[in-house]
Short mmCIF file of C-alpha atoms in Angstrom, two decimals:
data_model
loop_
_atom_site.label_atom_id
_atom_site.label_comp_id
_atom_site.label_asym_id
_atom_site.label_seq_id
_atom_site.Cartn_x
_atom_site.Cartn_y
_atom_site.Cartn_z
CA MET A 1 -43.72 -12.56 53.10
CA LYS A 2 -40.14 -11.04 52.83
CA VAL A 3 -37.62 -13.04 53.61
CA LEU A 4 -33.72 -12.00 53.72
CA ILE A 5 -30.62 -14.48 52.32
CA GLY A 6 -27.66 -13.59 53.95
CA GLY A 7 -23.45 -15.20 52.91
CA GLY A 8 -22.02 -16.74 50.14
CA GLY A 9 -18.35 -16.34 49.54
CA THR A 10 -17.98 -20.42 48.47
CA GLY A 11 -20.45 -22.52 46.60
CA GLY A 12 -20.98 -24.46 49.97
CA HIS A 13 -22.43 -21.61 51.44
CA VAL A 14 -24.37 -20.28 48.19
CA PHE A 15 -25.97 -23.62 46.35
CA PRO A 16 -27.72 -24.13 50.81
CA ALA A 17 -29.31 -20.75 50.45
CA ILE A 18 -30.45 -21.54 47.37
CA ALA A 19 -31.70 -24.50 47.58
CA ILE A 20 -33.95 -22.92 50.39
CA ALA A 21 -34.88 -19.94 48.14
CA GLN A 22 -36.62 -22.84 45.44
CA ALA A 23 -38.07 -24.58 48.18
CA LEU A 24 -40.10 -21.50 50.06
CA ARG A 25 -40.56 -20.31 46.33
CA LYS A 26 -42.38 -23.33 45.58
CA LYS A 27 -44.00 -23.42 49.29
CA GLN A 28 -45.03 -19.73 48.67
CA PRO A 29 -44.65 -18.96 44.77
CA ASP A 30 -45.56 -14.88 46.03
CA ILE A 31 -42.75 -14.87 48.63
CA ASP A 32 -40.47 -11.83 48.20
CA ILE A 33 -36.93 -13.35 48.79
CA LEU A 34 -33.77 -10.80 48.63
CA PHE A 35 -30.45 -12.20 48.96
CA VAL A 36 -27.21 -10.35 50.49
CA GLY A 37 -23.62 -11.70 49.52
CA ALA A 38 -20.12 -9.88 49.10
CA GLN A 39 -19.47 -7.96 46.02
CA ASP A 40 -17.54 -9.86 44.17
CA LYS A 41 -17.95 -13.35 44.78
CA ILE A 42 -19.47 -16.45 43.82
CA GLU A 43 -22.91 -15.51 45.21
CA MET A 44 -23.46 -12.73 43.11
CA GLU A 45 -22.98 -14.67 39.47
CA LYS A 46 -25.13 -18.09 41.03
CA VAL A 47 -27.99 -15.87 42.83
CA PRO A 48 -29.16 -14.08 40.06
CA ALA A 49 -28.86 -17.21 37.34
CA ALA A 50 -31.08 -18.98 39.81
CA GLY A 51 -34.05 -15.91 39.46
CA PHE A 52 -33.20 -14.69 43.02
CA LYS A 53 -32.38 -11.03 43.63
CA ILE A 54 -29.37 -10.11 45.54
CA ILE A 55 -27.40 -7.46 46.82
CA GLY A 56 -23.39 -7.13 47.35
CA LEU A 57 -21.79 -5.82 50.47
CA PRO A 58 -18.48 -4.41 50.24
CA ALA A 59 -17.49 -7.26 53.21
CA ALA A 60 -14.68 -8.87 53.38
CA GLY A 61 -12.45 -11.70 56.31
CA PHE A 62 -9.55 -11.36 57.94
CA GLN A 63 -6.38 -12.31 55.95
CA ARG A 64 -4.09 -14.80 58.05
CA LYS A 65 -1.03 -14.98 55.22
CA ASN A 66 -1.30 -11.46 54.42
CA ILE A 67 -1.62 -9.11 57.39
CA PHE A 68 -1.02 -6.15 56.20
CA ARG A 69 -4.23 -6.67 53.49
CA ASN A 70 -5.86 -6.11 56.87
CA ILE A 71 -5.30 -2.16 57.63
CA THR A 72 -8.64 -1.70 54.98
CA LEU A 73 -10.68 -3.98 56.98
CA PRO A 74 -11.72 -1.97 59.75
CA PHE A 75 -12.76 0.82 57.38
CA LYS A 76 -14.63 -1.95 55.19
CA LEU A 77 -16.35 -3.26 58.03
CA ILE A 78 -18.45 0.66 58.81
CA LYS A 79 -19.36 0.73 55.57
CA CYS A 80 -21.17 -3.29 55.07
CA MET A 81 -22.40 -2.54 58.61
CA ALA A 82 -23.94 1.05 57.20
CA LYS A 83 -24.96 -0.59 53.59
CA ALA A 84 -26.91 -3.70 56.18
CA ARG A 85 -28.76 -1.20 57.83
CA GLY A 86 -30.07 0.52 54.70
CA ILE A 87 -30.79 -3.10 53.14
CA ILE A 88 -32.88 -3.39 55.97
CA LYS A 89 -34.56 -0.81 56.89
CA ASP A 90 -35.85 -0.45 53.32
CA PHE A 91 -36.47 -4.38 52.59
CA ARG A 92 -38.02 -4.39 56.09
CA PRO A 93 -37.71 -8.70 55.90
CA ASP A 94 -39.80 -10.58 57.74
CA ILE A 95 -37.69 -13.16 58.51
CA ALA A 96 -33.49 -13.18 57.96
CA VAL A 97 -31.47 -16.38 56.88
CA GLY A 98 -28.05 -16.79 57.57
CA VAL A 99 -26.19 -19.04 55.92
CA GLY A 100 -22.24 -18.16 56.66
CA GLY A 101 -19.24 -16.81 54.97
CA TYR A 102 -18.08 -13.63 54.54
CA ALA A 103 -22.28 -10.70 54.12
CA SER A 104 -23.67 -12.93 56.96
CA GLY A 105 -22.27 -11.40 60.28
CA PRO A 106 -23.47 -7.63 58.86
CA ILE A 107 -26.30 -8.46 57.10
CA LEU A 108 -27.53 -10.46 60.03
CA ARG A 109 -26.12 -8.41 63.13
CA ALA A 110 -28.62 -5.50 61.41
CA ALA A 111 -31.50 -7.55 61.30
CA ALA A 112 -31.74 -7.90 65.08
CA LYS A 113 -30.54 -5.58 66.14
CA GLN A 114 -34.03 -3.89 64.02
CA GLY A 115 -35.76 -6.39 65.99
CA VAL A 116 -36.16 -8.57 63.12
CA PRO A 117 -36.45 -12.12 63.59
CA ILE A 118 -33.21 -14.74 62.48
CA VAL A 119 -32.53 -17.96 62.02
CA LEU A 120 -28.87 -19.79 60.79
CA GLN A 121 -28.41 -22.59 58.20
CA GLU A 122 -24.75 -24.15 60.19
CA GLN A 123 -23.55 -26.99 56.93
CA ASN A 124 -20.72 -28.41 58.71
CA SER A 125 -19.40 -30.51 61.10
CA HIS A 126 -17.34 -27.56 62.70
CA ALA A 127 -19.65 -24.36 63.23
CA GLY A 128 -17.87 -21.27 61.65
CA VAL A 129 -17.21 -18.39 63.81
CA THR A 130 -19.37 -15.88 62.14
CA ASN A 131 -22.74 -18.19 63.38
CA GLN A 132 -21.23 -19.22 66.65
CA ILE A 133 -21.14 -15.28 67.06
CA LEU A 134 -25.08 -15.34 65.44
CA SER A 135 -26.30 -17.65 67.17
CA LYS A 136 -26.68 -15.30 70.73
CA LYS A 137 -28.98 -14.00 68.50
CA ALA A 138 -31.02 -17.49 67.04
CA SER A 139 -34.34 -18.59 66.93
CA ARG A 140 -33.25 -21.13 65.98
CA ILE A 141 -30.52 -23.68 63.95
CA PHE A 142 -30.70 -26.12 61.89
CA THR A 143 -27.65 -28.33 61.57
CA ALA A 144 -26.56 -31.40 58.93
CA TYR A 145 -24.54 -33.02 62.33
CA ASP A 146 -24.82 -34.18 65.61
CA GLY A 147 -23.39 -33.10 68.56
CA MET A 148 -23.76 -29.11 67.33
CA GLU A 149 -24.39 -28.80 71.76
CA LYS A 150 -20.81 -27.69 71.99
CA TYR A 151 -21.12 -24.95 69.22
CA PHE A 152 -24.42 -24.21 69.82
CA ASP A 153 -28.08 -23.93 72.10
CA ALA A 154 -29.09 -27.20 72.60
CA SER A 155 -33.17 -25.76 72.60
CA LYS A 156 -32.14 -24.25 68.87
CA ILE A 157 -30.55 -26.59 67.07
CA LYS A 158 -32.92 -28.42 64.80
CA PHE A 159 -31.30 -31.50 62.60
CA THR A 160 -32.03 -31.06 59.64
CA GLY A 161 -29.75 -31.95 57.08
CA ASN A 162 -27.90 -29.85 54.12
CA PRO A 163 -30.33 -28.36 51.51
CA VAL A 164 -29.32 -29.74 48.58
CA ARG A 165 -29.90 -28.12 44.71
CA SER A 166 -33.06 -29.11 43.47
CA ASP A 167 -31.68 -30.30 40.00
CA ILE A 168 -29.51 -32.82 42.14
CA ALA A 169 -31.78 -33.56 44.55
CA ASP A 170 -34.83 -34.51 42.17
CA ASN A 171 -32.56 -35.68 39.12
CA ALA A 172 -34.28 -37.03 36.20
CA CYS A 173 -32.11 -36.86 33.80
CA THR A 174 -31.22 -39.57 32.02
CA ARG A 175 -27.15 -41.00 31.41
CA GLU A 176 -27.55 -40.96 28.08
CA GLU A 177 -28.52 -37.68 28.07
CA ALA A 178 -25.07 -36.74 30.41
CA LEU A 179 -22.57 -38.34 28.17
CA SER A 180 -23.99 -36.23 25.04
CA GLU A 181 -24.22 -32.77 27.87
CA PHE A 182 -20.15 -33.53 27.88
CA GLY A 183 -19.13 -35.28 24.72
CA LEU A 184 -18.74 -38.38 26.49
CA SER A 185 -17.98 -42.51 25.40
CA PRO A 186 -20.72 -45.13 26.86
CA ASP A 187 -18.78 -47.98 26.49
CA LYS A 188 -15.58 -45.29 28.76
CA LEU A 189 -16.40 -45.71 32.39
CA VAL A 190 -16.33 -41.67 33.35
CA VAL A 191 -14.55 -40.35 36.59
CA LEU A 192 -16.04 -36.64 37.63
CA SER A 193 -13.02 -35.04 39.58
CA VAL A 194 -14.80 -31.76 42.03
CA GLY A 195 -12.50 -29.59 44.47
CA GLY A 196 -15.17 -27.39 45.33
CA SER A 197 -16.60 -24.37 43.74
CA LEU A 198 -12.69 -22.12 43.81
CA GLY A 199 -11.26 -25.93 42.78
CA ALA A 200 -8.55 -27.75 44.59
CA GLY A 201 -4.83 -27.35 43.63
CA THR A 202 -4.00 -30.74 45.46
CA ILE A 203 -6.59 -32.52 43.04
CA ASN A 204 -5.39 -30.72 40.02
CA LYS A 205 -1.87 -31.40 40.47
CA SER A 206 -3.27 -35.07 40.93
CA ILE A 207 -4.67 -35.29 37.83
CA MET A 208 -1.71 -33.64 35.95
CA ALA A 209 0.68 -36.38 37.18
CA HIS A 210 -1.26 -39.01 36.00
CA LEU A 211 -2.81 -37.95 32.10
CA ASP A 212 -0.64 -40.22 30.70
CA GLU A 213 -2.01 -43.18 32.64
CA PHE A 214 -5.29 -42.21 32.59
CA GLN A 215 -5.80 -41.62 28.23
CA GLU A 216 -4.05 -45.34 27.71
CA ALA A 217 -6.30 -46.63 30.52
CA GLY A 218 -9.69 -45.24 28.18
CA ILE A 219 -10.48 -43.34 32.29
CA GLN A 220 -12.76 -40.45 30.65
CA ILE A 221 -12.54 -37.85 33.73
CA ILE A 222 -14.86 -34.83 34.07
CA TRP A 223 -12.71 -32.21 35.63
CA GLN A 224 -14.01 -29.03 37.32
CA THR A 225 -10.33 -27.07 37.98
CA GLY A 226 -11.79 -24.45 39.57
CA LYS A 227 -11.21 -20.80 38.14
CA TYR A 228 -8.87 -19.59 39.98
CA TYR A 229 -6.66 -22.76 38.31
CA TYR A 230 -8.38 -23.51 35.18
CA ASP A 231 -6.39 -20.73 32.83
CA ASP A 232 -2.35 -21.72 34.32
CA ILE A 233 -3.67 -25.77 33.67
CA MET A 234 -5.09 -25.27 29.90
CA ALA A 235 -2.05 -23.26 29.53
CA ARG A 236 -0.30 -26.66 29.61
CA PHE A 237 -2.41 -28.97 28.71
CA ASP A 238 -2.43 -30.57 25.22
CA LYS A 239 -5.81 -31.52 24.04
CA ASP A 240 -5.17 -32.68 21.33
CA ARG A 241 -3.39 -35.66 23.20
CA TYR A 242 -5.39 -36.56 25.93
CA THR A 243 -9.01 -36.89 24.29
CA ASN A 244 -10.54 -38.84 27.06
CA ILE A 245 -10.03 -35.86 30.20
CA HIS A 246 -12.21 -32.57 29.91
CA PRO A 247 -11.14 -30.03 31.91
CA MET A 248 -13.49 -27.37 32.57
CA ALA A 249 -12.73 -24.14 35.53
CA PHE A 250 -16.59 -24.77 36.62
CA VAL A 251 -19.55 -27.90 36.16
CA LYS A 252 -22.85 -25.87 35.25
CA ARG A 253 -24.66 -28.90 35.10
CA MET A 254 -23.91 -30.50 37.81
CA ASP A 255 -27.01 -32.83 37.90
CA LEU A 256 -25.73 -34.10 35.30
CA ALA A 257 -22.21 -35.00 35.53
CA TYR A 258 -23.42 -36.70 38.46
CA LYS A 259 -25.80 -38.92 35.91
CA ALA A 260 -22.51 -39.62 33.74
CA ALA A 261 -20.24 -40.64 36.44
CA ASP A 262 -19.48 -43.45 37.51
CA VAL A 263 -15.74 -42.28 40.27
CA VAL A 264 -16.87 -39.64 41.66
CA VAL A 265 -13.73 -38.02 43.54
CA SER A 266 -13.89 -34.73 46.05
CA ARG A 267 -13.27 -32.32 48.39
CA SER A 268 -14.95 -33.38 50.81
CA GLY A 269 -16.99 -30.38 52.03
CA ALA A 270 -20.75 -30.83 54.03
CA LEU A 271 -22.22 -29.75 50.72
CA SER A 272 -20.04 -31.88 48.48
CA VAL A 273 -20.73 -34.88 51.01
CA SER A 274 -24.39 -34.18 51.34
CA GLU A 275 -24.80 -33.67 47.01
CA LEU A 276 -22.99 -37.23 46.18
CA CYS A 277 -25.30 -38.92 49.79
CA LEU A 278 -28.25 -37.72 47.34
CA ALA A 279 -26.60 -38.44 43.92
CA ALA A 280 -25.48 -42.43 45.63
CA LYS A 281 -22.24 -42.27 44.03
CA PRO A 282 -19.01 -44.65 44.18
CA VAL A 283 -16.99 -41.54 46.00
CA ILE A 284 -12.61 -41.54 46.65
CA PHE A 285 -12.93 -38.04 49.18
CA VAL A 286 -9.30 -35.59 49.27
CA PRO A 287 -9.72 -34.32 52.14
CA SER A 288 -8.80 -30.66 52.25
CA PRO A 289 -6.38 -30.12 55.09
CA ASN A 290 -6.64 -25.97 55.33
CA VAL A 291 -10.14 -25.82 57.35
CA ALA A 292 -10.61 -25.29 60.69
CA GLU A 293 -9.90 -28.75 62.66
CA ASP A 294 -10.17 -30.96 59.83
CA HIS A 295 -13.68 -31.20 59.35
CA GLN A 296 -13.63 -32.20 56.01
CA THR A 297 -11.65 -35.63 57.32
CA LYS A 298 -14.29 -35.86 59.82
CA ASN A 299 -16.71 -35.37 57.28
CA ALA A 300 -14.92 -38.03 55.41
CA MET A 301 -14.17 -40.60 58.01
CA ALA A 302 -18.24 -41.11 58.58
CA LEU A 303 -18.39 -42.26 55.44
CA VAL A 304 -15.41 -44.22 55.17
CA SER A 305 -16.65 -46.26 58.79
CA LYS A 306 -20.08 -46.75 57.18
CA ASP A 307 -18.08 -48.77 53.78
CA ALA A 308 -20.04 -45.65 51.74
CA ALA A 309 -16.71 -44.23 50.81
CA ALA A 310 -12.34 -44.71 50.32
CA MET A 311 -10.11 -41.65 51.33
CA LEU A 312 -6.99 -40.14 50.08
CA ARG A 313 -5.19 -38.12 52.14
CA ASP A 314 -3.92 -34.91 50.55
CA SER A 315 -0.02 -35.89 51.46
CA GLU A 316 -0.32 -38.77 49.13
CA ALA A 317 -3.16 -38.03 46.18
CA GLU A 318 -0.44 -37.16 43.53
CA GLN A 319 1.32 -40.40 44.25
CA GLN A 320 -1.32 -42.71 44.81
CA PHE A 321 -3.96 -41.00 42.67
CA PHE A 322 -3.95 -43.60 39.44
CA SER A 323 -4.08 -46.44 41.34
CA ALA A 324 -6.20 -45.91 43.68
CA VAL A 325 -8.97 -44.71 41.09
CA SER A 326 -8.35 -46.90 38.43
CA ALA A 327 -8.91 -49.50 40.92
CA LEU A 328 -11.82 -48.42 42.54
CA CYS A 329 -13.43 -47.60 38.28
CA ALA A 330 -12.03 -52.04 37.83
CA ASP A 331 -14.19 -52.97 40.76
CA ASN A 332 -17.51 -53.52 40.22
CA VAL A 333 -18.33 -54.72 43.67
CA LYS A 334 -17.18 -52.15 45.68
CA ARG A 335 -18.42 -49.70 43.50
CA ALA A 336 -22.10 -50.75 44.02
CA LYS A 337 -21.84 -51.00 48.06
CA PHE A 338 -20.18 -47.71 48.33
CA SER A 339 -23.34 -46.73 46.09
CA GLU A 340 -25.51 -48.61 47.97
CA ASN A 341 -24.15 -48.07 51.48
CA ILE A 342 -24.05 -43.79 50.99
CA ALA A 343 -27.60 -43.54 49.39
CA LYS A 344 -28.65 -44.85 53.28
CA LEU A 345 -27.06 -41.40 54.65
CA ALA A 346 -28.94 -38.94 52.74
CA VAL A 347 -31.28 -36.76 53.85
CA LYS A 348 -33.71 -35.62 50.89
CA ASN A 349 -36.25 -33.29 51.76
CA SER A 350 -33.37 -30.82 53.87
CA ALA A 351 -34.69 -27.50 51.83
CA ASP A 352 -38.27 -28.58 52.78
CA LEU A 353 -37.48 -28.52 56.67
CA ILE A 354 -36.12 -25.69 56.45
CA ALA A 355 -38.68 -23.85 54.75
CA ASP A 356 -41.20 -25.18 56.66
CA GLU A 357 -39.95 -23.44 59.26
CA ILE A 358 -39.40 -20.53 58.38
CA ILE A 359 -42.70 -20.06 56.89
CA GLY A 360 -44.14 -21.55 60.25
CA MET A 361 -42.09 -19.05 62.34
CA VAL A 362 -42.84 -15.93 60.02
CA LYS A 363 -47.31 -17.05 60.30
#
């Protein structure tokens, strides 16, 4: 059985794709899985690290901030489509899975044109443009939110939740192991700060503005800055002074980071929300304002309305960050309530549901 998985660009696309592949391999050990991603994007590192083959396409998106960078876009698209057609012809997949992102459009279109059945996985409450276009050719669309009929043919939709990496879904490590991994003290509270795979400028600025307060309060922070911000932060960070604060470009063992954390501060992208529901951690969301139809705020409010999380608006975060985080750290009752309520929203077998559907369609 041959399965092609196309897409990527951010962790929100890549990690659900890896989770689907892991579930497929577990059910069909002799399965042949090929990823197709965008050159120079996160998938080119993370997919091989997870043990899967990947081919990169010269795929790129439309640049809204700098329109002059779009001059070469038509040539890249032609080259991309030609390579995509060659990949489908050589690999001859039984089915193609699109997870959104730069490479998803070209490779899924090429698959559909050559008669390969395609399915889509839409992570967000607001469907991406690529998936909306591809949905016309798709046999099945796996979604994580209600009300997706406004974007897709209702007869094709199957609610599965968002696939989460197996190390997080099946987290068997102990808190002692987690604290040891990050060099943390068991006698102090731990805050995990994540801004997605690329980082979050507002969250980073908010921590930088309150380093002294966190240090004096004895609150430890596992701080995923994102690769884009890391060098600039480290040039200004005094590691000898702020011994409780641990910046890193990317947290490789997120399963251990979740296990160590007493409180999480996070953007509210679809994947982050799904992971936090499974991890059952008290969280303060800082939704990104730079997304389509402000869907991160909608994601966060869906949990806030169920007393399963707190939220700080991006425009207020820098000023209110320390007071909000330290207040939740100090409130054991609220932390326990958030953990209890967010756990009720977890979909624990999402990757298995999608894998079963894919195998069933091929058979």
